[in-house]
Amino acid sequence: MGRMRAAAMLSYVFTVLLGSALLGSGLLLLSGCGREAVSREEYLLGTLCRITLYGNRDAGLFDDLFDRIREIEAAMSVKLPSSEVSRINRAAGDPAAGDPAAVPVSQDTMEVIRASIRYGELTRGAFDVTIGPLVELWDIGGADFRPPPETAIRGALGLVDYRLIDLPDASSLAMGKPGMRLDLGGAAKGYAADELLAILDRRGVGSALVDLGGNIYAVGCKPNGDPWRIGVQNPFDSRGAALGAMAVTDRAVVTSGPYERYSLYQGVRYHHILAPSSGRPVRNGLAGVSILAKSALAADCLSTGAFVLGLEAGLALIGELPDVEAVFVTDERDVHLTAGLVGVFELLDDSFRLACGE
Ligand code: ADP
Ligand code: MG
């Protein structure tokens, strides 16, 4: 419905972007300038990555862009035993081992870890890059899912605390406790998007769309000079229709929501964003949070962190940050905006309500 109406009203061609395993988290509303657009997509970083370039015919550029994503995946994926993060995690040993020794860390990975620690502080621990033991324990989306027992949750919780990461120098890290595990799943796609932006900048590409499983970077503006229009997905719609859209130039739009990845057990849905306070999937009445920011890494960490914080604390935090805006969608279909999006975000689906004020 919303999708049909949006298409009719705005005569935009919709490109529905399939995100992680089940659903996309973002939408791009592309205008009819397809003649100049070239795009390539590959499944990387656990999601569908699509890059669309406008007015650039250099096919080699795509190779460089996707090579960069592959490089980041090879370093940061916890799904690859050969990755640097897997090596760091192995070096942390198991909970019965002795104190973990410091291990070398590449510049890329260190940058993501340092940023993650900063966002851990900013979100008062709602975003926690050491969430690994809980992610492993819950194994959301894994085969034969069942919620873990309370004792196991408590055990894993004791290993989750980004403040225990020790960074003795610029290129090494020691976990503060044996058994701790990094998980960069809430930050790596954002970092990758920023790195792609840097390559595009160097190549003088002024108009492009980067979509890493719903982590979108709208580079420059459309070839005709208009801003991009980025949709925010209806979190209740399995087809991925947009509930609203906004004009965006040179910004990342990153969404976190329970609909991205989840498991069902005895009729209950368990999703992949975990509260470092309870050790369980967050259940706070939020259906999705989209963050608009200059840095995709910031937007990625903040979308996950704000989702964990919840509507009130999340809105208050994002409202304080300069040049960062947010759209919060509740289970009740209320849409809350930070001040900078009032009059910019356009509601396209009238089954949702724009909550006025903050
Ligand atoms: P997506 O990966 O679907 O784009 P997010 O950016 O919100 O969504 O990241 C969710 C991922 O981040 C999870 O799959 C997990 O790897 C990790 N994660 C889960 N809870 C937290 C948390 N509280 N803090 C940091 N990372 C988290
Ligand atoms: Mg995130």
PDB file of C-alpha atoms and ligand atoms in Angstrom, residues 20 25 78 125-131 135 183-187 189 212-215 254-257 260-261 272-276 282 300-301 303-305 307-308, ligand 1:
ATOM      1  CA  SER A  20      20.481  -9.588   5.872  1.00  0.00           C
ATOM      2  CA  SER A  25      16.356  -2.619   6.465  1.00  0.00           C
ATOM      3  CA  VAL A  78      33.457 -13.436  13.409  1.00  0.00           C
ATOM      4  CA  GLY A 125      27.163   0.660  27.585  1.00  0.00           C
ATOM      5  CA  ALA A 126      24.054   0.109  25.444  1.00  0.00           C
ATOM      6  CA  PHE A 127      26.406  -0.390  22.513  1.00  0.00           C
ATOM      7  CA  ASP A 128      29.023  -2.893  23.601  1.00  0.00           C
ATOM      8  CA  VAL A 129      31.607  -4.254  21.180  1.00  0.00           C
ATOM      9  CA  THR A 130      32.375  -7.117  23.613  1.00  0.00           C
ATOM     10  CA  ILE A 131      28.850  -8.501  23.160  1.00  0.00           C
ATOM     11  CA  VAL A 135      25.880 -13.324  20.453  1.00  0.00           C
ATOM     12  CA  ASP A 183      31.731  -8.717  17.856  1.00  0.00           C
ATOM     13  CA  LEU A 184      31.960  -5.954  15.269  1.00  0.00           C
ATOM     14  CA  GLY A 185      28.595  -6.863  13.698  1.00  0.00           C
ATOM     15  CA  GLY A 186      27.076  -3.587  14.849  1.00  0.00           C
ATOM     16  CA  ALA A 187      29.860  -1.419  13.419  1.00  0.00           C
ATOM     17  CA  LYS A 189      29.260  -2.301   7.802  1.00  0.00           C
ATOM     18  CA  LEU A 212      25.433  -2.495   2.632  1.00  0.00           C
ATOM     19  CA  GLY A 213      22.380  -4.441   3.757  1.00  0.00           C
ATOM     20  CA  GLY A 214      20.399  -1.338   4.574  1.00  0.00           C
ATOM     21  CA  ASN A 215      23.378   0.683   5.767  1.00  0.00           C
ATOM     22  CA  VAL A 254      21.566   3.308   8.958  1.00  0.00           C
ATOM     23  CA  THR A 255      18.699   1.325  10.452  1.00  0.00           C
ATOM     24  CA  SER A 256      18.644  -1.171  13.294  1.00  0.00           C
ATOM     25  CA  GLY A 257      15.599  -3.223  13.957  1.00  0.00           C
ATOM     26  CA  GLU A 260      16.597  -7.833  10.461  1.00  0.00           C
ATOM     27  CA  ARG A 261      17.459 -11.181  11.926  1.00  0.00           C
ATOM     28  CA  HIS A 272      19.627 -10.160  17.206  1.00  0.00           C
ATOM     29  CA  ILE A 273      20.074  -6.907  19.110  1.00  0.00           C
ATOM     30  CA  LEU A 274      20.980  -7.843  22.647  1.00  0.00           C
ATOM     31  CA  ALA A 275      20.810  -5.700  25.769  1.00  0.00           C
ATOM     32  CA  PRO A 276      24.165  -5.758  27.566  1.00  0.00           C
ATOM     33  CA  VAL A 282      16.009  -5.966  23.576  1.00  0.00           C
ATOM     34  CA  ASP A 300      25.871   2.129  12.610  1.00  0.00           C
ATOM     35  CA  CYS A 301      27.005   2.188  16.256  1.00  0.00           C
ATOM     36  CA  SER A 303      21.484   2.923  15.490  1.00  0.00           C
ATOM     37  CA  THR A 304      22.268  -0.216  17.460  1.00  0.00           C
ATOM     38  CA  GLY A 305      22.993   1.770  20.637  1.00  0.00           C
ATOM     39  CA  PHE A 307      17.764   0.884  19.743  1.00  0.00           C
ATOM     40  CA  VAL A 308      19.074  -0.650  22.958  1.00  0.00           C
TER      41      VAL A 308
HETATM   42  P1  ADP B   1      22.480  -5.150  11.288  1.00  0.00           P
HETATM   43  O1  ADP B   1      23.742  -5.919  11.464  1.00  0.00           O
HETATM   44  O2  ADP B   1      21.305  -5.992  11.013  1.00  0.00           O
HETATM   45  O3  ADP B   1      22.607  -4.008  10.345  1.00  0.00           O
HETATM   46  P2  ADP B   1      22.954  -3.693  13.712  1.00  0.00           P
HETATM   47  O4  ADP B   1      23.869  -2.708  13.124  1.00  0.00           O
HETATM   48  O5  ADP B   1      21.959  -3.167  14.688  1.00  0.00           O
HETATM   49  O6  ADP B   1      22.128  -4.505  12.674  1.00  0.00           O
HETATM   50  O7  ADP B   1      23.882  -4.729  14.444  1.00  0.00           O
HETATM   51  C1  ADP B   1      23.384  -5.859  15.062  1.00  0.00           C
HETATM   52  C2  ADP B   1      24.565  -6.765  15.319  1.00  0.00           C
HETATM   53  O8  ADP B   1      25.441  -6.133  16.268  1.00  0.00           O
HETATM   54  C3  ADP B   1      24.181  -8.086  15.925  1.00  0.00           C
HETATM   55  O9  ADP B   1      23.938  -9.051  14.939  1.00  0.00           O
HETATM   56  C4  ADP B   1      25.398  -8.405  16.783  1.00  0.00           C
HETATM   57  O10 ADP B   1      26.424  -8.937  15.969  1.00  0.00           O
HETATM   58  C5  ADP B   1      25.822  -7.054  17.263  1.00  0.00           C
HETATM   59  N1  ADP B   1      25.141  -6.612  18.492  1.00  0.00           N
HETATM   60  C6  ADP B   1      24.016  -7.082  19.080  1.00  0.00           C
HETATM   61  N2  ADP B   1      23.717  -6.392  20.198  1.00  0.00           N
HETATM   62  C7  ADP B   1      24.693  -5.448  20.334  1.00  0.00           C
HETATM   63  C8  ADP B   1      24.969  -4.439  21.295  1.00  0.00           C
HETATM   64  N3  ADP B   1      24.168  -4.236  22.345  1.00  0.00           N
HETATM   65  N4  ADP B   1      26.083  -3.675  21.111  1.00  0.00           N
HETATM   66  C9  ADP B   1      26.897  -3.870  20.054  1.00  0.00           C
HETATM   67  N5  ADP B   1      26.695  -4.803  19.114  1.00  0.00           N
HETATM   68  C10 ADP B   1      25.605  -5.583  19.235  1.00  0.00           C
END
